[in-house]
């Protein structure tokens, strides 16, 4: 673990089930939506970024990162079209707040989750929630940009235009530990 991850892991041990370190992003999408392309974009995002498929376990009395193999991201779909129009936006906000407040289990994961809410035929809300131990405020902008790029490519039937990442967060954590263990 990086030192920042270690600190967050320790805080989670003190107050398990606390959602204070959840990071939430709610994207409003206007127009026709290709739900399959959204799912593929999220799965590709998680494949690209090991931290989004990482959990935390104990090994030899110390917390360690466990990086899992890529898998399809579960994307629950919620349609609000049966509700009266005046209640839909409020219900979409309530669902986003509920997603943001739901705690994570650092040992079992996943530590990244998504939900797609259909408000009407041309208005959708994509909620992304992750634990701060696998993401930060700066990373949210990167994830948002990559989801948009991947969605557009997959919607057009193209392959991912994003290059493979040469470095992952676990590489940084290992470098940080080595650097601070020397003289």
JSON list of C-alpha atoms in Angstrom, two decimals:
[
{"chain": "A", "resi": 1, "resn": "UNK", "atom": "CA", "xyz": [0.00, 0.00, 0.00]},
{"chain": "A", "resi": 2, "resn": "UNK", "atom": "CA", "xyz": [1.05, 3.57, -0.48]},
{"chain": "A", "resi": 3, "resn": "UNK", "atom": "CA", "xyz": [1.22, 5.56, 2.73]},
{"chain": "A", "resi": 4, "resn": "UNK", "atom": "CA", "xyz": [-2.05, 7.29, 1.82]},
{"chain": "A", "resi": 5, "resn": "UNK", "atom": "CA", "xyz": [-3.76, 3.92, 1.26]},
{"chain": "A", "resi": 6, "resn": "UNK", "atom": "CA", "xyz": [-2.36, 2.60, 4.53]},
{"chain": "A", "resi": 7, "resn": "UNK", "atom": "CA", "xyz": [-3.83, 5.58, 6.39]},
{"chain": "A", "resi": 8, "resn": "UNK", "atom": "CA", "xyz": [-7.26, 5.04, 4.76]},
{"chain": "A", "resi": 9, "resn": "UNK", "atom": "CA", "xyz": [-7.11, 1.31, 5.46]},
{"chain": "A", "resi": 10, "resn": "UNK", "atom": "CA", "xyz": [-6.33, 2.00, 9.14]},
{"chain": "A", "resi": 11, "resn": "UNK", "atom": "CA", "xyz": [-9.24, 4.46, 9.41]},
{"chain": "A", "resi": 12, "resn": "UNK", "atom": "CA", "xyz": [-11.54, 1.85, 7.87]},
{"chain": "A", "resi": 13, "resn": "UNK", "atom": "CA", "xyz": [-10.42, -0.66, 10.52]},
{"chain": "A", "resi": 14, "resn": "UNK", "atom": "CA", "xyz": [-11.40, 1.84, 13.23]},
{"chain": "A", "resi": 15, "resn": "UNK", "atom": "CA", "xyz": [-14.84, 2.57, 11.75]},
{"chain": "A", "resi": 16, "resn": "UNK", "atom": "CA", "xyz": [-15.88, -0.22, 9.37]},
{"chain": "A", "resi": 17, "resn": "UNK", "atom": "CA", "xyz": [-18.93, 0.59, 7.27]},
{"chain": "A", "resi": 18, "resn": "UNK", "atom": "CA", "xyz": [-18.23, 4.33, 7.29]},
{"chain": "A", "resi": 19, "resn": "UNK", "atom": "CA", "xyz": [-18.94, 5.97, 3.93]},
{"chain": "A", "resi": 20, "resn": "UNK", "atom": "CA", "xyz": [-17.04, 9.19, 4.70]},
{"chain": "A", "resi": 21, "resn": "UNK", "atom": "CA", "xyz": [-14.30, 8.28, 2.24]},
{"chain": "A", "resi": 22, "resn": "UNK", "atom": "CA", "xyz": [-16.59, 7.49, -0.68]},
{"chain": "A", "resi": 23, "resn": "UNK", "atom": "CA", "xyz": [-16.04, 9.53, -3.82]},
{"chain": "A", "resi": 24, "resn": "UNK", "atom": "CA", "xyz": [-19.12, 9.99, -5.96]},
{"chain": "A", "resi": 25, "resn": "UNK", "atom": "CA", "xyz": [-19.57, 11.30, -9.48]},
{"chain": "A", "resi": 26, "resn": "UNK", "atom": "CA", "xyz": [-22.98, 11.77, -11.06]},
{"chain": "A", "resi": 27, "resn": "UNK", "atom": "CA", "xyz": [-23.00, 12.37, -14.82]},
{"chain": "A", "resi": 28, "resn": "UNK", "atom": "CA", "xyz": [-26.08, 13.78, -16.51]},
{"chain": "A", "resi": 29, "resn": "UNK", "atom": "CA", "xyz": [-26.42, 12.40, -20.05]},
{"chain": "A", "resi": 30, "resn": "UNK", "atom": "CA", "xyz": [-28.79, 13.99, -22.54]},
{"chain": "A", "resi": 31, "resn": "UNK", "atom": "CA", "xyz": [-30.03, 12.32, -25.70]},
{"chain": "A", "resi": 32, "resn": "UNK", "atom": "CA", "xyz": [-30.37, 8.73, -26.88]},
{"chain": "A", "resi": 33, "resn": "UNK", "atom": "CA", "xyz": [-28.19, 6.34, -24.92]},
{"chain": "A", "resi": 34, "resn": "UNK", "atom": "CA", "xyz": [-26.49, 3.10, -25.93]},
{"chain": "A", "resi": 35, "resn": "UNK", "atom": "CA", "xyz": [-26.61, 1.18, -22.65]},
{"chain": "A", "resi": 36, "resn": "UNK", "atom": "CA", "xyz": [-24.37, -1.59, -23.99]},
{"chain": "A", "resi": 37, "resn": "UNK", "atom": "CA", "xyz": [-21.69, 0.97, -24.87]},
{"chain": "A", "resi": 38, "resn": "UNK", "atom": "CA", "xyz": [-21.93, 2.45, -21.35]},
{"chain": "A", "resi": 39, "resn": "UNK", "atom": "CA", "xyz": [-21.36, -1.00, -19.83]},
{"chain": "A", "resi": 40, "resn": "UNK", "atom": "CA", "xyz": [-18.44, -1.72, -22.15]},
{"chain": "A", "resi": 41, "resn": "UNK", "atom": "CA", "xyz": [-16.89, 1.68, -21.38]},
{"chain": "A", "resi": 42, "resn": "UNK", "atom": "CA", "xyz": [-17.07, 1.06, -17.63]},
{"chain": "A", "resi": 43, "resn": "UNK", "atom": "CA", "xyz": [-15.66, -2.46, -17.97]},
{"chain": "A", "resi": 44, "resn": "UNK", "atom": "CA", "xyz": [-12.79, -1.14, -20.11]},
{"chain": "A", "resi": 45, "resn": "UNK", "atom": "CA", "xyz": [-12.15, 1.62, -17.57]},
{"chain": "A", "resi": 46, "resn": "UNK", "atom": "CA", "xyz": [-11.82, -0.97, -14.79]},
{"chain": "A", "resi": 47, "resn": "UNK", "atom": "CA", "xyz": [-9.63, -3.17, -17.00]},
{"chain": "A", "resi": 48, "resn": "UNK", "atom": "CA", "xyz": [-7.30, -0.22, -17.67]},
{"chain": "A", "resi": 49, "resn": "UNK", "atom": "CA", "xyz": [-7.05, 0.94, -14.05]},
{"chain": "A", "resi": 50, "resn": "UNK", "atom": "CA", "xyz": [-5.94, -1.82, -11.68]},
{"chain": "A", "resi": 51, "resn": "UNK", "atom": "CA", "xyz": [-6.82, 0.29, -8.64]},
{"chain": "A", "resi": 52, "resn": "UNK", "atom": "CA", "xyz": [-10.52, 0.04, -9.55]},
{"chain": "A", "resi": 53, "resn": "UNK", "atom": "CA", "xyz": [-10.32, -3.75, -9.23]},
{"chain": "A", "resi": 54, "resn": "UNK", "atom": "CA", "xyz": [-8.20, -3.81, -6.09]},
{"chain": "A", "resi": 55, "resn": "UNK", "atom": "CA", "xyz": [-9.20, -5.00, -2.63]},
{"chain": "A", "resi": 56, "resn": "UNK", "atom": "CA", "xyz": [-7.18, -5.04, 0.59]},
{"chain": "A", "resi": 57, "resn": "UNK", "atom": "CA", "xyz": [-6.18, -8.06, 2.66]},
{"chain": "A", "resi": 58, "resn": "UNK", "atom": "CA", "xyz": [-3.77, -8.94, 5.45]},
{"chain": "A", "resi": 59, "resn": "UNK", "atom": "CA", "xyz": [-0.53, -10.76, 4.68]},
{"chain": "A", "resi": 60, "resn": "UNK", "atom": "CA", "xyz": [2.10, -11.40, 7.34]},
{"chain": "A", "resi": 61, "resn": "UNK", "atom": "CA", "xyz": [0.32, -8.95, 9.64]},
{"chain": "A", "resi": 62, "resn": "UNK", "atom": "CA", "xyz": [0.33, -6.10, 7.12]},
{"chain": "A", "resi": 63, "resn": "UNK", "atom": "CA", "xyz": [-2.33, -4.78, 4.76]},
{"chain": "A", "resi": 64, "resn": "UNK", "atom": "CA", "xyz": [-1.63, -5.48, 1.09]},
{"chain": "A", "resi": 65, "resn": "UNK", "atom": "CA", "xyz": [-3.26, -4.71, -2.23]},
{"chain": "A", "resi": 66, "resn": "UNK", "atom": "CA", "xyz": [-4.95, -7.61, -4.02]},
{"chain": "A", "resi": 67, "resn": "UNK", "atom": "CA", "xyz": [-5.41, -6.79, -7.70]},
{"chain": "A", "resi": 68, "resn": "UNK", "atom": "CA", "xyz": [-8.16, -8.88, -9.30]},
{"chain": "A", "resi": 69, "resn": "UNK", "atom": "CA", "xyz": [-8.50, -9.97, -12.90]},
{"chain": "A", "resi": 70, "resn": "UNK", "atom": "CA", "xyz": [-10.64, -7.73, -15.11]},
{"chain": "A", "resi": 71, "resn": "UNK", "atom": "CA", "xyz": [-14.35, -8.53, -15.17]},
{"chain": "A", "resi": 72, "resn": "UNK", "atom": "CA", "xyz": [-17.50, -6.95, -16.50]},
{"chain": "A", "resi": 73, "resn": "UNK", "atom": "CA", "xyz": [-18.74, -4.09, -14.36]},
{"chain": "A", "resi": 74, "resn": "UNK", "atom": "CA", "xyz": [-22.17, -4.67, -12.92]},
{"chain": "A", "resi": 75, "resn": "UNK", "atom": "CA", "xyz": [-24.40, -1.84, -14.15]},
{"chain": "A", "resi": 76, "resn": "UNK", "atom": "CA", "xyz": [-27.79, -1.80, -12.42]},
{"chain": "A", "resi": 77, "resn": "UNK", "atom": "CA", "xyz": [-30.40, -0.05, -14.55]},
{"chain": "A", "resi": 78, "resn": "UNK", "atom": "CA", "xyz": [-33.19, 1.92, -12.91]},
{"chain": "A", "resi": 79, "resn": "UNK", "atom": "CA", "xyz": [-36.00, 3.43, -14.93]},
{"chain": "A", "resi": 80, "resn": "UNK", "atom": "CA", "xyz": [-38.00, 6.28, -13.44]},
{"chain": "A", "resi": 81, "resn": "UNK", "atom": "CA", "xyz": [-40.31, 6.61, -16.43]},
{"chain": "A", "resi": 82, "resn": "UNK", "atom": "CA", "xyz": [-43.26, 5.12, -14.50]},
{"chain": "A", "resi": 83, "resn": "UNK", "atom": "CA", "xyz": [-43.08, 7.94, -11.92]},
{"chain": "A", "resi": 84, "resn": "UNK", "atom": "CA", "xyz": [-44.90, 11.23, -12.44]},
{"chain": "A", "resi": 85, "resn": "UNK", "atom": "CA", "xyz": [-42.59, 13.58, -14.34]},
{"chain": "A", "resi": 86, "resn": "UNK", "atom": "CA", "xyz": [-42.36, 16.02, -11.42]},
{"chain": "A", "resi": 87, "resn": "UNK", "atom": "CA", "xyz": [-40.90, 13.34, -9.11]},
{"chain": "A", "resi": 88, "resn": "UNK", "atom": "CA", "xyz": [-38.27, 11.87, -11.44]},
{"chain": "A", "resi": 89, "resn": "UNK", "atom": "CA", "xyz": [-35.40, 14.31, -10.91]},
{"chain": "A", "resi": 90, "resn": "UNK", "atom": "CA", "xyz": [-35.82, 14.18, -7.13]},
{"chain": "A", "resi": 91, "resn": "UNK", "atom": "CA", "xyz": [-35.84, 10.39, -7.19]},
{"chain": "A", "resi": 92, "resn": "UNK", "atom": "CA", "xyz": [-32.72, 10.34, -9.39]},
{"chain": "A", "resi": 93, "resn": "UNK", "atom": "CA", "xyz": [-30.99, 12.58, -6.83]},
{"chain": "A", "resi": 94, "resn": "UNK", "atom": "CA", "xyz": [-32.15, 10.35, -3.98]},
{"chain": "A", "resi": 95, "resn": "UNK", "atom": "CA", "xyz": [-30.72, 7.28, -5.71]},
{"chain": "A", "resi": 96, "resn": "UNK", "atom": "CA", "xyz": [-27.40, 9.06, -6.33]},
{"chain": "A", "resi": 97, "resn": "UNK", "atom": "CA", "xyz": [-27.21, 10.07, -2.66]},
{"chain": "A", "resi": 98, "resn": "UNK", "atom": "CA", "xyz": [-28.03, 6.50, -1.63]},
{"chain": "A", "resi": 99, "resn": "UNK", "atom": "CA", "xyz": [-25.25, 5.17, -3.88]},
{"chain": "A", "resi": 100, "resn": "UNK", "atom": "CA", "xyz": [-22.79, 7.72, -2.48]},
{"chain": "A", "resi": 101, "resn": "UNK", "atom": "CA", "xyz": [-23.65, 6.78, 1.12]},
{"chain": "A", "resi": 102, "resn": "UNK", "atom": "CA", "xyz": [-23.47, 3.00, 0.71]},
{"chain": "A", "resi": 103, "resn": "UNK", "atom": "CA", "xyz": [-20.27, 1.79, 2.42]},
{"chain": "A", "resi": 104, "resn": "UNK", "atom": "CA", "xyz": [-17.64, -0.42, 0.85]},
{"chain": "A", "resi": 105, "resn": "UNK", "atom": "CA", "xyz": [-15.98, -3.51, 2.28]},
{"chain": "A", "resi": 106, "resn": "UNK", "atom": "CA", "xyz": [-12.27, -3.01, 1.55]},
{"chain": "A", "resi": 107, "resn": "UNK", "atom": "CA", "xyz": [-11.54, -6.73, 1.87]},
{"chain": "A", "resi": 108, "resn": "UNK", "atom": "CA", "xyz": [-14.24, -8.10, -0.41]},
{"chain": "A", "resi": 109, "resn": "UNK", "atom": "CA", "xyz": [-14.92, -5.21, -2.83]},
{"chain": "A", "resi": 110, "resn": "UNK", "atom": "CA", "xyz": [-15.54, -4.23, -5.45]},
{"chain": "A", "resi": 111, "resn": "UNK", "atom": "CA", "xyz": [-14.51, -0.70, -4.49]},
{"chain": "A", "resi": 112, "resn": "UNK", "atom": "CA", "xyz": [-16.02, 0.81, -7.64]},
{"chain": "A", "resi": 113, "resn": "UNK", "atom": "CA", "xyz": [-19.70, 0.69, -8.51]},
{"chain": "A", "resi": 114, "resn": "UNK", "atom": "CA", "xyz": [-22.02, 2.24, -11.05]},
{"chain": "A", "resi": 115, "resn": "UNK", "atom": "CA", "xyz": [-25.74, 2.76, -11.62]},
{"chain": "A", "resi": 116, "resn": "UNK", "atom": "CA", "xyz": [-27.57, 4.03, -14.68]},
{"chain": "A", "resi": 117, "resn": "UNK", "atom": "CA", "xyz": [-30.87, 5.82, -14.09]},
{"chain": "A", "resi": 118, "resn": "UNK", "atom": "CA", "xyz": [-33.26, 6.63, -16.93]},
{"chain": "A", "resi": 119, "resn": "UNK", "atom": "CA", "xyz": [-35.22, 9.77, -16.12]},
{"chain": "A", "resi": 120, "resn": "UNK", "atom": "CA", "xyz": [-36.95, 9.83, -19.52]},
{"chain": "A", "resi": 121, "resn": "UNK", "atom": "CA", "xyz": [-36.11, 8.76, -23.09]},
{"chain": "A", "resi": 122, "resn": "UNK", "atom": "CA", "xyz": [-33.53, 11.52, -23.48]},
{"chain": "A", "resi": 123, "resn": "UNK", "atom": "CA", "xyz": [-32.28, 12.11, -19.91]},
{"chain": "A", "resi": 124, "resn": "UNK", "atom": "CA", "xyz": [-30.10, 9.69, -17.97]},
{"chain": "A", "resi": 125, "resn": "UNK", "atom": "CA", "xyz": [-27.91, 9.79, -14.89]},
{"chain": "A", "resi": 126, "resn": "UNK", "atom": "CA", "xyz": [-24.76, 7.69, -14.57]},
{"chain": "A", "resi": 127, "resn": "UNK", "atom": "CA", "xyz": [-23.62, 7.40, -10.95]},
{"chain": "A", "resi": 128, "resn": "UNK", "atom": "CA", "xyz": [-20.07, 6.26, -10.23]},
{"chain": "A", "resi": 129, "resn": "UNK", "atom": "CA", "xyz": [-18.97, 5.66, -6.64]},
{"chain": "A", "resi": 130, "resn": "UNK", "atom": "CA", "xyz": [-15.58, 4.48, -5.42]},
{"chain": "A", "resi": 131, "resn": "UNK", "atom": "CA", "xyz": [-13.67, 4.39, -2.17]},
{"chain": "A", "resi": 132, "resn": "UNK", "atom": "CA", "xyz": [-10.96, 7.02, -1.73]},
{"chain": "A", "resi": 133, "resn": "UNK", "atom": "CA", "xyz": [-8.43, 4.22, -1.14]},
{"chain": "A", "resi": 134, "resn": "UNK", "atom": "CA", "xyz": [-8.60, 3.45, -4.90]},
{"chain": "A", "resi": 135, "resn": "UNK", "atom": "CA", "xyz": [-9.19, 6.94, -6.27]},
{"chain": "A", "resi": 136, "resn": "UNK", "atom": "CA", "xyz": [-8.87, 10.63, -5.51]},
{"chain": "A", "resi": 137, "resn": "UNK", "atom": "CA", "xyz": [-10.26, 13.96, -6.63]},
{"chain": "A", "resi": 138, "resn": "UNK", "atom": "CA", "xyz": [-7.74, 14.37, -9.45]},
{"chain": "A", "resi": 139, "resn": "UNK", "atom": "CA", "xyz": [-8.48, 10.87, -10.75]},
{"chain": "A", "resi": 140, "resn": "UNK", "atom": "CA", "xyz": [-12.20, 11.63, -11.06]},
{"chain": "A", "resi": 141, "resn": "UNK", "atom": "CA", "xyz": [-11.48, 14.00, -13.96]},
{"chain": "A", "resi": 142, "resn": "UNK", "atom": "CA", "xyz": [-9.37, 11.33, -15.66]},
{"chain": "A", "resi": 143, "resn": "UNK", "atom": "CA", "xyz": [-12.09, 8.69, -15.19]},
{"chain": "A", "resi": 144, "resn": "UNK", "atom": "CA", "xyz": [-14.82, 11.03, -16.45]},
{"chain": "A", "resi": 145, "resn": "UNK", "atom": "CA", "xyz": [-12.80, 11.90, -19.56]},
{"chain": "A", "resi": 146, "resn": "UNK", "atom": "CA", "xyz": [-11.95, 8.25, -20.27]},
{"chain": "A", "resi": 147, "resn": "UNK", "atom": "CA", "xyz": [-15.55, 7.08, -19.86]},
{"chain": "A", "resi": 148, "resn": "UNK", "atom": "CA", "xyz": [-16.66, 9.71, -22.40]},
{"chain": "A", "resi": 149, "resn": "UNK", "atom": "CA", "xyz": [-13.95, 8.72, -24.90]},
{"chain": "A", "resi": 150, "resn": "UNK", "atom": "CA", "xyz": [-14.63, 5.01, -24.49]},
{"chain": "A", "resi": 151, "resn": "UNK", "atom": "CA", "xyz": [-18.40, 5.43, -24.71]},
{"chain": "A", "resi": 152, "resn": "UNK", "atom": "CA", "xyz": [-18.16, 7.36, -27.97]},
{"chain": "A", "resi": 153, "resn": "UNK", "atom": "CA", "xyz": [-15.79, 4.79, -29.49]},
{"chain": "A", "resi": 154, "resn": "UNK", "atom": "CA", "xyz": [-17.90, 1.81, -28.42]},
{"chain": "A", "resi": 155, "resn": "UNK", "atom": "CA", "xyz": [-21.13, 3.54, -29.52]},
{"chain": "A", "resi": 156, "resn": "UNK", "atom": "CA", "xyz": [-19.62, 3.79, -33.01]},
{"chain": "A", "resi": 157, "resn": "UNK", "atom": "CA", "xyz": [-18.52, 0.14, -32.92]},
{"chain": "A", "resi": 158, "resn": "UNK", "atom": "CA", "xyz": [-14.82, 1.02, -32.70]},
{"chain": "A", "resi": 159, "resn": "UNK", "atom": "CA", "xyz": [-12.07, -0.33, -30.44]},
{"chain": "A", "resi": 160, "resn": "UNK", "atom": "CA", "xyz": [-10.73, 1.62, -27.50]},
{"chain": "A", "resi": 161, "resn": "UNK", "atom": "CA", "xyz": [-8.64, 4.56, -28.72]},
{"chain": "A", "resi": 162, "resn": "UNK", "atom": "CA", "xyz": [-6.85, 4.87, -25.37]},
{"chain": "A", "resi": 163, "resn": "UNK", "atom": "CA", "xyz": [-3.27, 3.63, -25.08]},
{"chain": "A", "resi": 164, "resn": "UNK", "atom": "CA", "xyz": [-2.32, 1.09, -22.44]},
{"chain": "A", "resi": 165, "resn": "UNK", "atom": "CA", "xyz": [-1.14, 2.61, -19.17]},
{"chain": "A", "resi": 166, "resn": "UNK", "atom": "CA", "xyz": [2.61, 2.20, -18.62]},
{"chain": "A", "resi": 167, "resn": "UNK", "atom": "CA", "xyz": [2.31, 2.64, -14.83]},
{"chain": "A", "resi": 168, "resn": "UNK", "atom": "CA", "xyz": [-0.37, 1.63, -12.34]},
{"chain": "A", "resi": 169, "resn": "UNK", "atom": "CA", "xyz": [-0.96, 2.92, -8.80]},
{"chain": "A", "resi": 170, "resn": "UNK", "atom": "CA", "xyz": [0.54, -0.25, -7.30]},
{"chain": "A", "resi": 171, "resn": "UNK", "atom": "CA", "xyz": [3.79, 0.61, -9.14]},
{"chain": "A", "resi": 172, "resn": "UNK", "atom": "CA", "xyz": [3.77, 4.03, -7.47]},
{"chain": "A", "resi": 173, "resn": "UNK", "atom": "CA", "xyz": [3.10, 2.47, -4.04]},
{"chain": "A", "resi": 174, "resn": "UNK", "atom": "CA", "xyz": [6.03, 0.06, -4.47]},
{"chain": "A", "resi": 175, "resn": "UNK", "atom": "CA", "xyz": [8.31, 2.91, -5.62]},
{"chain": "A", "resi": 176, "resn": "UNK", "atom": "CA", "xyz": [7.25, 5.06, -2.64]},
{"chain": "A", "resi": 177, "resn": "UNK", "atom": "CA", "xyz": [8.00, 2.25, -0.17]},
{"chain": "A", "resi": 178, "resn": "UNK", "atom": "CA", "xyz": [11.41, 1.50, -1.71]},
{"chain": "A", "resi": 179, "resn": "UNK", "atom": "CA", "xyz": [12.37, 5.18, -1.84]},
{"chain": "A", "resi": 180, "resn": "UNK", "atom": "CA", "xyz": [11.52, 5.80, 1.81]},
{"chain": "A", "resi": 181, "resn": "UNK", "atom": "CA", "xyz": [13.09, 2.59, 3.10]},
{"chain": "A", "resi": 182, "resn": "UNK", "atom": "CA", "xyz": [16.60, 3.55, 1.95]},
{"chain": "A", "resi": 183, "resn": "UNK", "atom": "CA", "xyz": [19.01, 5.97, 3.58]}
]
